[in-house]
Every structure is written in structure tokens, then in C-alpha cells.
PDB file of C-alpha atoms and ligand atoms in Angstrom:
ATOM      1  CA  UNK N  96      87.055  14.097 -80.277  1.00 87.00           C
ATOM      2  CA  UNK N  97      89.054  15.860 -83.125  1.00 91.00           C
ATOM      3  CA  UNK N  98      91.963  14.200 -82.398  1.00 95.00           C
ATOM      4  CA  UNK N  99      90.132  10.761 -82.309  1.00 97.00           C
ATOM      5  CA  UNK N 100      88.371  12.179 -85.959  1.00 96.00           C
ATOM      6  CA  UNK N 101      91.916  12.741 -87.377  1.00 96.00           C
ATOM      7  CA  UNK N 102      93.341   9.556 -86.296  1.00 97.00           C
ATOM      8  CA  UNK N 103      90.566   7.637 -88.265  1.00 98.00           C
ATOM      9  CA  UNK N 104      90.757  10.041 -90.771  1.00 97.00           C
ATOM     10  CA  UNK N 105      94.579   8.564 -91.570  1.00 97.00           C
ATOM     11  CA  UNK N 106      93.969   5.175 -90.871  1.00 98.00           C
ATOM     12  CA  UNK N 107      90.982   5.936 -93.651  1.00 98.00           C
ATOM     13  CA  UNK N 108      93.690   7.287 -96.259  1.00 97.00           C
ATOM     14  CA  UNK N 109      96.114   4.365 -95.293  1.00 97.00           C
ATOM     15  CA  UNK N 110      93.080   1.341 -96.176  1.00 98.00           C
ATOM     16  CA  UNK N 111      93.578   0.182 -99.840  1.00 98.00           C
ATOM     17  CA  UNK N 112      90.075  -1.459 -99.376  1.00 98.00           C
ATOM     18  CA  UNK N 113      87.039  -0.274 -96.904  1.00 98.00           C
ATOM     19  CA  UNK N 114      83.897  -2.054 -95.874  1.00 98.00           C
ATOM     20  CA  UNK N 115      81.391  -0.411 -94.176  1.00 98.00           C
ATOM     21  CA  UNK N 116      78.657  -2.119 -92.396  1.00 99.00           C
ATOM     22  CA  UNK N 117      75.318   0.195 -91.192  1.00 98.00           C
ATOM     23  CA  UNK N 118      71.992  -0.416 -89.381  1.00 98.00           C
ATOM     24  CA  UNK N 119      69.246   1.116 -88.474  1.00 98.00           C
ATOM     25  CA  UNK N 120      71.057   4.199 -86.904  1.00 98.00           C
ATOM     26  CA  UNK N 121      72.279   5.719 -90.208  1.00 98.00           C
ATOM     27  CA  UNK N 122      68.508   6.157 -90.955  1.00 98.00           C
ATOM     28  CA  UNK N 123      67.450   7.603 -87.892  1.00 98.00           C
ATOM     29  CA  UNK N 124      68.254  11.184 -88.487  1.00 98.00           C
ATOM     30  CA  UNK N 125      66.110  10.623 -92.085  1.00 98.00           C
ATOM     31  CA  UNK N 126      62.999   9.963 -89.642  1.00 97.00           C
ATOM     32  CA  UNK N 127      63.117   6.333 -89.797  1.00 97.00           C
ATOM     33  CA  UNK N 128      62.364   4.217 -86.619  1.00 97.00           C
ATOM     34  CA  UNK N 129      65.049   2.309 -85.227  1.00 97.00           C
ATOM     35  CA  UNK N 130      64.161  -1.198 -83.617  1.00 97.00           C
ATOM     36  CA  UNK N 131      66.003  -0.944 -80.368  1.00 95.00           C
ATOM     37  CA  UNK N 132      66.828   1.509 -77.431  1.00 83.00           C
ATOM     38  CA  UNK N 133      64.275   3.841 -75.734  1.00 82.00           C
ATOM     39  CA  UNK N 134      62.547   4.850 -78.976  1.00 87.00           C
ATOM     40  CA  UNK N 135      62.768   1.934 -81.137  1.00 94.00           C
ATOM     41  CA  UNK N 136      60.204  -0.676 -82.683  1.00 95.00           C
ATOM     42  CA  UNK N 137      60.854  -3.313 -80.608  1.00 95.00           C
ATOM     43  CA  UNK N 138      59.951  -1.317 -77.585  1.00 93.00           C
ATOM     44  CA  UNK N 139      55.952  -2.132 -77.615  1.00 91.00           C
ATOM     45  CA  UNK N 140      56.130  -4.479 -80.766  1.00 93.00           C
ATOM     46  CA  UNK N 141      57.139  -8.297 -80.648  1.00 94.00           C
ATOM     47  CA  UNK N 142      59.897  -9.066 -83.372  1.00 95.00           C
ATOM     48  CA  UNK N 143      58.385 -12.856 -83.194  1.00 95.00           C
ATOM     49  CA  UNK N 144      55.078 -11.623 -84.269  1.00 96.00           C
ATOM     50  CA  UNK N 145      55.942  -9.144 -87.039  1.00 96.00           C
ATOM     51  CA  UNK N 146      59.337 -10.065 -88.309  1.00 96.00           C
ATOM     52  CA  UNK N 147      59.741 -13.727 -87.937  1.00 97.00           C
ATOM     53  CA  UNK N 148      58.952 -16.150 -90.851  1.00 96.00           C
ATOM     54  CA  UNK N 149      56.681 -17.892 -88.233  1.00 97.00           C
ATOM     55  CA  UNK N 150      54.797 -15.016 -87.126  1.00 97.00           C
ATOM     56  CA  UNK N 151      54.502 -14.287 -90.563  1.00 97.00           C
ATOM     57  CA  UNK N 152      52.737 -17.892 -90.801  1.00 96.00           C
ATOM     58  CA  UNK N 153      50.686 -17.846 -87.969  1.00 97.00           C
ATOM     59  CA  UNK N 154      49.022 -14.318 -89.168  1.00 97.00           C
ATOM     60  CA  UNK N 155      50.140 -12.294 -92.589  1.00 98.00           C
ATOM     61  CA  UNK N 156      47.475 -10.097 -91.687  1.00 97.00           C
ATOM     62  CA  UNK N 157      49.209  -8.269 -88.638  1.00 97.00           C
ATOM     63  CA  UNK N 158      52.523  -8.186 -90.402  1.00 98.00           C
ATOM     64  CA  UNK N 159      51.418  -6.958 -93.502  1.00 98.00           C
ATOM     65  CA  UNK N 160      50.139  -4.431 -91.184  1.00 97.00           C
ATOM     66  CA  UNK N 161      53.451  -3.657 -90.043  1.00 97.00           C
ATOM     67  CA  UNK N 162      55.152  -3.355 -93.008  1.00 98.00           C
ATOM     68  CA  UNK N 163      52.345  -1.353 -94.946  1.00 98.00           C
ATOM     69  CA  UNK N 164      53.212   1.070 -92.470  1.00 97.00           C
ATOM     70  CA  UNK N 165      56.832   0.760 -92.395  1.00 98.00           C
ATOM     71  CA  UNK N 166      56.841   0.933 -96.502  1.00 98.00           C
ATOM     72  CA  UNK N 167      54.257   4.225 -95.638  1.00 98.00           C
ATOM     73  CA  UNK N 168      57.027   5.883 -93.216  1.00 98.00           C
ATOM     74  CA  UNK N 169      59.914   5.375 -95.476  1.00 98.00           C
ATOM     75  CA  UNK N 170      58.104   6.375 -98.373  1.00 98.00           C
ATOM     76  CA  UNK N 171      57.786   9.857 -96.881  1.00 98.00           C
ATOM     77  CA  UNK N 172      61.719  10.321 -96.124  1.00 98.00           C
ATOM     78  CA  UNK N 173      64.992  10.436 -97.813  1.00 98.00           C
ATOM     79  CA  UNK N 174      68.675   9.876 -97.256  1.00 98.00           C
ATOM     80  CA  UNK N 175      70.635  12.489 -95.009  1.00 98.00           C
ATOM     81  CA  UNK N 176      74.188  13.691 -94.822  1.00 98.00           C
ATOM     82  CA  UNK N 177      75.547   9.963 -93.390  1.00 98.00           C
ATOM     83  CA  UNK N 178      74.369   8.316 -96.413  1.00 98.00           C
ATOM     84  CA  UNK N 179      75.770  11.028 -99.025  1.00 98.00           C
ATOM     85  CA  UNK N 180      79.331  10.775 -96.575  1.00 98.00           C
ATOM     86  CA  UNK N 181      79.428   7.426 -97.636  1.00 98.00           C
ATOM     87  CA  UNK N 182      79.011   7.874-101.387  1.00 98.00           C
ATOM     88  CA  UNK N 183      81.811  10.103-101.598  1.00 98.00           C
ATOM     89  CA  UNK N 184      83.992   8.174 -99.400  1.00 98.00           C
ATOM     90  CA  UNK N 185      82.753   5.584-102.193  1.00 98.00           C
ATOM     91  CA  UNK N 186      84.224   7.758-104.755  1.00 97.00           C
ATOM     92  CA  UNK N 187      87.821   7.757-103.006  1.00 97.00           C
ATOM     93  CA  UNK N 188      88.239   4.482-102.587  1.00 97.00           C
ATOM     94  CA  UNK N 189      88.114   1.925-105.950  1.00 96.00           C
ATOM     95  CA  UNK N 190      88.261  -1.002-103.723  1.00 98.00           C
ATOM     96  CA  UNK N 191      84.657  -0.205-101.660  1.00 98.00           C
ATOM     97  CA  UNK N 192      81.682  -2.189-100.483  1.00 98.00           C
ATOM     98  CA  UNK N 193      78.605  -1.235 -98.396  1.00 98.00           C
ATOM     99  CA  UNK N 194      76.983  -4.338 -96.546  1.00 98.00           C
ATOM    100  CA  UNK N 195      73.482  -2.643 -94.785  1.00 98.00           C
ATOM    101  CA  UNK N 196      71.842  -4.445 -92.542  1.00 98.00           C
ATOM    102  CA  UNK N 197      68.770  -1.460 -93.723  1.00 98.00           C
ATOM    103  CA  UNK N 198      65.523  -2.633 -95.892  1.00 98.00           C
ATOM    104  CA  UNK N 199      64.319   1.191 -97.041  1.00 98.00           C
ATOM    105  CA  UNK N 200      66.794   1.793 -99.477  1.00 98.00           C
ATOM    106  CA  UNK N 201      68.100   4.990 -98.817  1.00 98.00           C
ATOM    107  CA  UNK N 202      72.006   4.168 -99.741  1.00 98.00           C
ATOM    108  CA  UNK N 203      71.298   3.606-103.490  1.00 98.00           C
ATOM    109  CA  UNK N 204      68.791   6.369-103.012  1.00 98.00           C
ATOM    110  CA  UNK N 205      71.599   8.782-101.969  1.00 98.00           C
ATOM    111  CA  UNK N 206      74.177   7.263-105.148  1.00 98.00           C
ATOM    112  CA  UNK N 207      75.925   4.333-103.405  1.00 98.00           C
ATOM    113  CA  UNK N 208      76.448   1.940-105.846  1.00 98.00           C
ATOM    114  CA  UNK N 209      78.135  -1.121-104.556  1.00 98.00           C
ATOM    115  CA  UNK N 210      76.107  -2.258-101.766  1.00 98.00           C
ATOM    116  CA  UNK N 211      74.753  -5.422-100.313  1.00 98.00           C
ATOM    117  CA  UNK N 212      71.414  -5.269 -98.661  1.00 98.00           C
ATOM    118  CA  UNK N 213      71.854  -8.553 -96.407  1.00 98.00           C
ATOM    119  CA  UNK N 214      68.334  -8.143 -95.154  1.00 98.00           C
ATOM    120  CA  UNK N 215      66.933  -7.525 -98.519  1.00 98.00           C
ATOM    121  CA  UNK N 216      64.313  -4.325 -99.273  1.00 98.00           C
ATOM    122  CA  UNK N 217      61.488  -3.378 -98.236  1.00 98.00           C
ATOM    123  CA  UNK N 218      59.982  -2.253-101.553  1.00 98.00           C
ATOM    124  CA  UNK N 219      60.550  -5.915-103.381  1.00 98.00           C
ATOM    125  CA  UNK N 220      57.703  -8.597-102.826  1.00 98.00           C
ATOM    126  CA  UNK N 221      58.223 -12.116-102.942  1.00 98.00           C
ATOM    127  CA  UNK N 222      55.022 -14.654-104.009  1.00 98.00           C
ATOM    128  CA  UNK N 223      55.159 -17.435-101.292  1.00 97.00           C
ATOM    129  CA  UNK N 224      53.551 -19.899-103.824  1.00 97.00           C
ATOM    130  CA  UNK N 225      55.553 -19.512-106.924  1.00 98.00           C
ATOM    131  CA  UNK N 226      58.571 -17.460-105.710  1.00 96.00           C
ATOM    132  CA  UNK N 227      57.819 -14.669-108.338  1.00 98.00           C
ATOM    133  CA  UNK N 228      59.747 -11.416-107.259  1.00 97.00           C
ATOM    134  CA  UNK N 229      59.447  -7.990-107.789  1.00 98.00           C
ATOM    135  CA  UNK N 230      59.967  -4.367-107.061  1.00 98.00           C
ATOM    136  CA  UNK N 231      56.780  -2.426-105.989  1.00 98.00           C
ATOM    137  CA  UNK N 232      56.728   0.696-104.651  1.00 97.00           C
ATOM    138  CA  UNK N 233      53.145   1.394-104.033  1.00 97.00           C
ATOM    139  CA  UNK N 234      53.220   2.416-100.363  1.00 97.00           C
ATOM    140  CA  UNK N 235      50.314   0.866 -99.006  1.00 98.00           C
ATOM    141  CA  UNK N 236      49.694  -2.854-100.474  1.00 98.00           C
ATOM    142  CA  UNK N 237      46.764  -3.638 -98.728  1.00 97.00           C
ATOM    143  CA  UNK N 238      45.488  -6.092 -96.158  1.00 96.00           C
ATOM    144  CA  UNK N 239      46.842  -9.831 -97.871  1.00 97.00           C
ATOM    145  CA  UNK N 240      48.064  -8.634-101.358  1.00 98.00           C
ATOM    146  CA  UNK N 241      48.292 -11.349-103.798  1.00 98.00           C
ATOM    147  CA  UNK N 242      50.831 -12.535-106.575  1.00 98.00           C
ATOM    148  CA  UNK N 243      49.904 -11.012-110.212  1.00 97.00           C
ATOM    149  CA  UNK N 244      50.973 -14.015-111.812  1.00 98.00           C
ATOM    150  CA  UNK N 245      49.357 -17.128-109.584  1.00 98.00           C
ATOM    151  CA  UNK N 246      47.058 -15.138-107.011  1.00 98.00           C
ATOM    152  CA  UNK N 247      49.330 -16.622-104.070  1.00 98.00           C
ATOM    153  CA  UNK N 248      49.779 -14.905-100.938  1.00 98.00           C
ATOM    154  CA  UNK N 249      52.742 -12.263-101.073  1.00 98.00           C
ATOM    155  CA  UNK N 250      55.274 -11.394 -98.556  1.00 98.00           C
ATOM    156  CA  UNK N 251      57.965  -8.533 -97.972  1.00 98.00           C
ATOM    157  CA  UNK N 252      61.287  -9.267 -99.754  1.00 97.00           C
ATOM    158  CA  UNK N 253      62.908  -9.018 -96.592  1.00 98.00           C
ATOM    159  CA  UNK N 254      64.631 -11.429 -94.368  1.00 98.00           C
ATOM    160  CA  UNK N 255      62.805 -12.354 -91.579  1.00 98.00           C
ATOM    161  CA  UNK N 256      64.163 -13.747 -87.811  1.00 97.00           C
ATOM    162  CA  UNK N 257      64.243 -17.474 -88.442  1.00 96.00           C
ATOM    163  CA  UNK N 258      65.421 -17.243 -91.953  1.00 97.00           C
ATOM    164  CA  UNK N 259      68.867 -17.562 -93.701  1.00 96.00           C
ATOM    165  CA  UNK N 260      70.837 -14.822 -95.516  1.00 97.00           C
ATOM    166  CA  UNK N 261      71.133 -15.581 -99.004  1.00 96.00           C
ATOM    167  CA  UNK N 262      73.805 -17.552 -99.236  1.00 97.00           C
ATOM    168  CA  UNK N 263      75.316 -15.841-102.487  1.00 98.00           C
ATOM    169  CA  UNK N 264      75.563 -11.875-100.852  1.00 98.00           C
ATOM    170  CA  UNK N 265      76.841 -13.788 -97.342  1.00 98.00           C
ATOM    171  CA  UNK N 266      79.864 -15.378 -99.489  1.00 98.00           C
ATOM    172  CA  UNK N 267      80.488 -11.681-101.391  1.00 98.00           C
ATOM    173  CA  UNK N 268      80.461 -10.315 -97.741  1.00 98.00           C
ATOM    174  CA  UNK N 269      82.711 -12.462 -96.733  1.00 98.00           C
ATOM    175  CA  UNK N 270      84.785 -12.616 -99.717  1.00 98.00           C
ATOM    176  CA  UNK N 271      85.559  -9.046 -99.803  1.00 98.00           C
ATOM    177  CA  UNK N 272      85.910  -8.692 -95.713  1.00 98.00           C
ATOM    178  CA  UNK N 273      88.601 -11.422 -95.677  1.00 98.00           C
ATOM    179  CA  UNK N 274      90.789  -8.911 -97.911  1.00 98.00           C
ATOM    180  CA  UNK N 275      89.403  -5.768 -96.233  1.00 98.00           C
ATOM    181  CA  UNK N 276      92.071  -3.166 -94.668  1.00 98.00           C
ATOM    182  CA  UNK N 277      89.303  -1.327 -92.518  1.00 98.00           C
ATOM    183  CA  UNK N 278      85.367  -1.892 -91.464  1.00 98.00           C
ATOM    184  CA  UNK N 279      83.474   1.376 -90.603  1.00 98.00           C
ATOM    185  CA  UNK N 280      80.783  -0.192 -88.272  1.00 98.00           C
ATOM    186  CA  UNK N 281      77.551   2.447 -88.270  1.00 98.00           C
ATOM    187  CA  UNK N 282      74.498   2.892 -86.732  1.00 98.00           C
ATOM    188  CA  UNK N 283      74.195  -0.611 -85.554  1.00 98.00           C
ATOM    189  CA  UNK N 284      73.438  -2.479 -82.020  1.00 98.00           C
ATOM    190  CA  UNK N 285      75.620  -5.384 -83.389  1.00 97.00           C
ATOM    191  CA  UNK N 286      72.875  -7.997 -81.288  1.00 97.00           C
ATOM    192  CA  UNK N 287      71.444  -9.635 -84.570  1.00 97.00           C
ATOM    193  CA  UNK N 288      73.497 -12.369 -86.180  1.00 96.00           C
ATOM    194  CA  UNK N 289      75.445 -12.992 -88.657  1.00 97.00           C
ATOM    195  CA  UNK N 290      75.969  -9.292 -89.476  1.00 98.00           C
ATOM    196  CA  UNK N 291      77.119  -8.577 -85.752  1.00 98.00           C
ATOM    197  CA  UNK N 292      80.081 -10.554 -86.371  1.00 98.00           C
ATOM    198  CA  UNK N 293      81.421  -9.988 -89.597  1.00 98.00           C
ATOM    199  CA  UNK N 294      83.707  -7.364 -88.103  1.00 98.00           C
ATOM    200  CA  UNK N 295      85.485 -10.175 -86.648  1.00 98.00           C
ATOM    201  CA  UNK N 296      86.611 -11.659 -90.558  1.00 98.00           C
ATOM    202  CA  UNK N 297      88.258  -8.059 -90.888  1.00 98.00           C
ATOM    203  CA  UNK N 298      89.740  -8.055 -87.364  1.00 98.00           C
ATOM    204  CA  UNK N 299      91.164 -11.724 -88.070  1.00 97.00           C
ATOM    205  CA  UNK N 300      92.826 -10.668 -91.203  1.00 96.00           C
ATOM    206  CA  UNK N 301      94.889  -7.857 -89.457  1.00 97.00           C
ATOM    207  CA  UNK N 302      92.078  -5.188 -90.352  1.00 98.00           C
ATOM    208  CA  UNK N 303      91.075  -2.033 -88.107  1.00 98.00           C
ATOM    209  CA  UNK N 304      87.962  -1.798 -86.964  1.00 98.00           C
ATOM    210  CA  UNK N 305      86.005   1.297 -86.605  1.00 98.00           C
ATOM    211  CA  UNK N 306      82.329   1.789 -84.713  1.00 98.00           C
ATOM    212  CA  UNK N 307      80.323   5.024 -85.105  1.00 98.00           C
ATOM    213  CA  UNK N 308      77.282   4.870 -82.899  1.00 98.00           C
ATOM    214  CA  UNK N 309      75.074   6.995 -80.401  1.00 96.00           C
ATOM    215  CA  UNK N 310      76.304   4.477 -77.821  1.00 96.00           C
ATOM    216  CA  UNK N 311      78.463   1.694 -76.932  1.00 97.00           C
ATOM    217  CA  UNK N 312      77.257  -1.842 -77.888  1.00 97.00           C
ATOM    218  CA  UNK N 313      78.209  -5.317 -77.072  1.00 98.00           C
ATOM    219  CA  UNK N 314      80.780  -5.150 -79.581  1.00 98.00           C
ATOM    220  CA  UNK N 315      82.350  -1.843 -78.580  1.00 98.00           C
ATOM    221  CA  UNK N 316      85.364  -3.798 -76.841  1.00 98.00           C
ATOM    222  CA  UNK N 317      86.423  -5.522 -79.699  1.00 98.00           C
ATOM    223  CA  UNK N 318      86.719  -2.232 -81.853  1.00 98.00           C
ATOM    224  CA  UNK N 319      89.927  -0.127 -82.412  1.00 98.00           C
ATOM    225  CA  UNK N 320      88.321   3.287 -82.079  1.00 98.00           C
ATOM    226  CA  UNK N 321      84.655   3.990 -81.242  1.00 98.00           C
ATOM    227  CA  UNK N 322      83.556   7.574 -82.166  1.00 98.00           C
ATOM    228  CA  UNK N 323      80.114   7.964 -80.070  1.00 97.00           C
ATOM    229  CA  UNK N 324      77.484  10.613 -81.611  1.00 97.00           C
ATOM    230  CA  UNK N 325      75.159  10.896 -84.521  1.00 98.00           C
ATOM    231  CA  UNK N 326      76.194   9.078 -87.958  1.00 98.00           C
ATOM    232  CA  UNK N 327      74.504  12.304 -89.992  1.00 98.00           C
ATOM    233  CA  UNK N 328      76.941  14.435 -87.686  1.00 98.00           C
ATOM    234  CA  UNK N 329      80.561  12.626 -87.207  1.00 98.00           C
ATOM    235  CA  UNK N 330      80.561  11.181 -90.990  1.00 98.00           C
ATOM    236  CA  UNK N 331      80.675  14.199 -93.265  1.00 97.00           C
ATOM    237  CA  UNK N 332      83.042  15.761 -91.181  1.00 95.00           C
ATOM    238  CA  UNK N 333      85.159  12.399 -91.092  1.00 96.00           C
ATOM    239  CA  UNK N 334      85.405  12.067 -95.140  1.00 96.00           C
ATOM    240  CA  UNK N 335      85.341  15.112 -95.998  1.00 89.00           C
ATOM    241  CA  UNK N 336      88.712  15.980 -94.817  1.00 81.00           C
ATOM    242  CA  UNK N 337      90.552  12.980 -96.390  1.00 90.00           C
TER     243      UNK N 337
HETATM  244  P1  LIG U  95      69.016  -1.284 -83.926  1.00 95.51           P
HETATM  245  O1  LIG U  95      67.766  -0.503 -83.776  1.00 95.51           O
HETATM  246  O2  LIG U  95      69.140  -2.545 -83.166  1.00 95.51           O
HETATM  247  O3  LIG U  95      70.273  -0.390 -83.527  1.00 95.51           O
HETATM  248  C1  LIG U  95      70.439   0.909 -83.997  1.00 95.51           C
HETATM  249  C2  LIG U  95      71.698   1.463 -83.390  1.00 95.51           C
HETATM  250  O4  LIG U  95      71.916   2.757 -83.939  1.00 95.51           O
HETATM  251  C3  LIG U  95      71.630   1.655 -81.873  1.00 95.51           C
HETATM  252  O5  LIG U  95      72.818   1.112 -81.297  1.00 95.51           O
HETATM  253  C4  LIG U  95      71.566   3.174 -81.677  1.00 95.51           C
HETATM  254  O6  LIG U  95      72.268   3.615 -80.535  1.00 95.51           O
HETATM  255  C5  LIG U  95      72.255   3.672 -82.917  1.00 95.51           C
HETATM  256  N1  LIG U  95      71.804   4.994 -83.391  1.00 95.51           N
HETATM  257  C6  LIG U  95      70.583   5.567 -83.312  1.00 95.51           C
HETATM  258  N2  LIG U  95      70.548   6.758 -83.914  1.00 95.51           N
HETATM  259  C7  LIG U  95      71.797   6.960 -84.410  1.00 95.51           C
HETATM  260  C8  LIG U  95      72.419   8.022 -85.155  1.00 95.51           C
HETATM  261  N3  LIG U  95      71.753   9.110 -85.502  1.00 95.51           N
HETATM  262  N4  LIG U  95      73.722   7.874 -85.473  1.00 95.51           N
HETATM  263  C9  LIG U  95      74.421   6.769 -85.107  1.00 95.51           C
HETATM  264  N5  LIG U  95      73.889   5.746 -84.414  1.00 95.51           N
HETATM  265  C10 LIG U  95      72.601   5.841 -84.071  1.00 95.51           C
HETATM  266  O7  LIG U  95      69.225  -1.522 -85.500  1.00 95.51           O
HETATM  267  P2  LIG U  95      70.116  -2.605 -86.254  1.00 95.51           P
HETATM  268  O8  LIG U  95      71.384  -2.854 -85.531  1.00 95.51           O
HETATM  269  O9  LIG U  95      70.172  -2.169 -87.664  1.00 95.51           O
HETATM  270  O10 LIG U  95      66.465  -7.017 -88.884  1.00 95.51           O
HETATM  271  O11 LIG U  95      69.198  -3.878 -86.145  1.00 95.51           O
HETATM  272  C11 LIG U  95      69.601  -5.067 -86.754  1.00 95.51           C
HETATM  273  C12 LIG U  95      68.421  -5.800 -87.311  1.00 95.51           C
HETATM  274  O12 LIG U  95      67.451  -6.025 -86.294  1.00 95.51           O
HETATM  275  C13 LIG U  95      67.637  -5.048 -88.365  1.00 95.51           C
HETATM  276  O13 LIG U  95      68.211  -5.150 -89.646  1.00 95.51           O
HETATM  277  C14 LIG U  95      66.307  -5.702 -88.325  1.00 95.51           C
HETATM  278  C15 LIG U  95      66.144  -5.741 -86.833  1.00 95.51           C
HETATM  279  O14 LIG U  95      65.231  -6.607 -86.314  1.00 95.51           O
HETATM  280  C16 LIG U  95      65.492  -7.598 -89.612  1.00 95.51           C
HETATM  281  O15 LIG U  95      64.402  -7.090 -89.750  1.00 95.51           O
HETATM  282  C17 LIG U  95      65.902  -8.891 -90.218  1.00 95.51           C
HETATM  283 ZN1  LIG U  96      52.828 -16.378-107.419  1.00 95.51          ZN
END
């Protein structure tokens, strides 16, 4: 493990420019619920129900439900020693972005500052009738809360299954990945599409790939060293030796 620790740790100082891509896992040692493996959301909850723009459709009530509590849960928590790795490895590097696949925030929380929430955030609201958006932190928003400016019904600012990314962060992604000497890959199943394969824009430009995770994933294989444990763990130890 040290050895593997060190050898990332040169190919680290070696990258002129570093993405880093992160999931649910990063949060997990904050107290946040994952969505999959043996204690994650999608366990007992359908994703098609309570995070699909159709579900969403077909009953706002139940959803809202879901992400009252969600907003509830994160509200009580805040970033942990993986997040505040990354802002220093942040600091090192000029030529730095942070693509999160994570809704609660906790990256700028901890001091990132160039990051790209690709499934937006959980504390922005979007009307559904006049597209008004904006940041509300109140953690419980009620049953159907309503737009202040037309009284339409409001959803999360997230992106829901069914949905595109917005199309202007997807091109900055892929932008910056196409020039990108190294990907750390965190805390992530790599199952949901498109953010499960934008390692492969690095790897196709002659880039090194690098996953942290608890476990292997599907993408595992394609990866040029996998460092298995906890983010909150392997992270500070990783950057703060460079
Ligand atoms: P998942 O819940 O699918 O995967 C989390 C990954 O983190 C798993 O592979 C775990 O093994 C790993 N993990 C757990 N704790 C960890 C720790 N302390 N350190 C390192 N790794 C750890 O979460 P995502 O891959 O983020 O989308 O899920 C992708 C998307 O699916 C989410 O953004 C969300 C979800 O449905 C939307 O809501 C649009
Ligand atoms: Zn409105």
C-alpha cells in the first residue's frame, strides 16, 4: 500500500494539469448516504420514483419527500478530511478542476473553488413554470413548495435520471479532460452515465488514470492504479506528502 501511495504520489508531482472526478463516497465518512452497495439509498428506495424527471411527474409529493429529507441530512453535516485533501492539492496545482458527481455541496463548503457540480445542488430550486432559479437553504421546504415569483410548482435544482447534463459544464468537462495529464477517480461506482466515462477522454489523450474507492467497480480494469480504502483515509495522506 505505501509503495502503491508513493507511486501516485510522483505521478501526482509529474501532472501539469489534474482532474478529479468524486461521488457519493467522498461524502460518506461526513454521514451522508450513499445510493448504492449494502447501505445505500437505492437499497429499499426506487431511483425511478424519487430521482427521475418522470417520477417526479407522476408524484412531486413523494419526491419532495425525499429530498426534504436529503436537504435535512446534509444540512446537519460538513466536509471531512477527503474534501479539505482536495483543496490543498487544489492549491499545488494552477491547472485544477473538480467535476462532482455530489448535490450537498460540501467541496465549496470545505474551500474548493473550481468545481463543476454535473448533477447540480441540492440547495438551488428551479420553478417548473417559469424556470426562475435560486439558492435556498431552508432545510425543510415543505410538502409542494411553490415559486415566489409565479406560484408554480418547484423542483430540486438537481439533475434527475432521464434528464441531460447541461450542456455548457459537459463541454468545460470535456474541454479541460481532453488536455488533462491525470484523473483522480473518488468515491464513485462509475454505473451512471456520462460521468462514468469521462475517464476514458483522459485515458485517450495519453492521461493516467487513478481510482480511490472502498471497492473495485466496473471501471476498475481500465484504471492505472486503484488504491482500495476510505477517501477521508488514503487522500490526506496521498497530498500531503507531495
Ligand atoms: P454510489 O453510491 O453509486 O457509489 C459510491 C461509491 O463510493 C461506491 O463504489 C462505494 O464503494 C464507494 N465508497 C463508499 N464509502 C467510501 C469512502 N469512505 N471512501 C471511498 N469510497 C467510498 O454513488 P455515485 O457513484 O456518486 O445521481 O452515484 C452516481 C449518481 O447516482 C449520483 O450522483 C446520483 C445517483 O443516483 C443523481 O441523483 C443524478
Ligand atoms: Zn415560477
Amino acid at each position: 500500500m505505501r509503495e502503491l501511495i508513493e507511486k501516485v504520489r510522483e505521478q501526482i508531482r509529474q501532472a501539469k494539469q489534474i482532474a478529479v472526478l468524486t461521488g457519493a463516497g467522498i461524502s460518506a465518512e461526513s454521514g451522508v448516504p450513499t445510493f448504492r452497495g449494502a447501505d445505500g439509498l437505492w437499497r429499499n428506495k426506487d431511483p425511478m420514483k424519487l430521482a427521475s424527471i418522470q417520477g417526479f411527474l407522476e408524484n412531486p409529493k413523494e419526491v419532495w419527500e425525499f429530498y426534504n429529507w436529503r436537504r435535512e441530512v446534509i444540512a446537519k453535516v460538513t466536509y471531512n478530511k477527503g474534501h479539505k485533501a482536495l483543496v490543498e492539492l487544489e492549491k499545488k496545482k494552477e491547472n485544477f478542476l473538480l467535476i462532482t458527481q455530489n448535490v450537498d455541496g460540501l467541496h465549496s463548503l470545505a474551500g474548493s473553488k473550481k468545481v463543476l457540480e454535473i448533477h447540480g445542488n441540492i440547495w438551488w430550486v428551479k420553478c417548473t413554470k417559469c424556470y426562475y432559479k435560486y439558492e435556498d437553504r431552508t432545510p425543510n421546504l415543505g410538502e409542494l413548495p411553490t415559486c415566489p415569483k409565479c406560484g408554480g410548482l418547484l423542483r430540486p435544482g438537481v439533475v434527475f435520471f432521464g434528464e441531460p447534463l447541461d450542456s455548457d459544464i459537459l463541454d468545460k468537462c470535456c474541454n479541460f479532460l481532453k488536455h488533462t495529464d491525470l484523473m483522480l477517480i473518488i468515491g464513485t461506482s462509475s454505473v451512471v452515465e456520462p460521468a462514468a466515462s469521462l475517464g476514458f477522454i483522459v485515458k485517450k489523450a495519453g492521461g493516467v488514470l487513478v481510482e480511490i474507492n472502498l471497492e473495485p467497480t466496473p471501471n476498475t480494469k481500465f484504471m492505472d492504479y486503484a488504491i482500495h480504502g476510505k477517501a477521508g483515509e488514503i487522500l490526506p495522506g496521498l497530498i500531503e506528502g507531495l
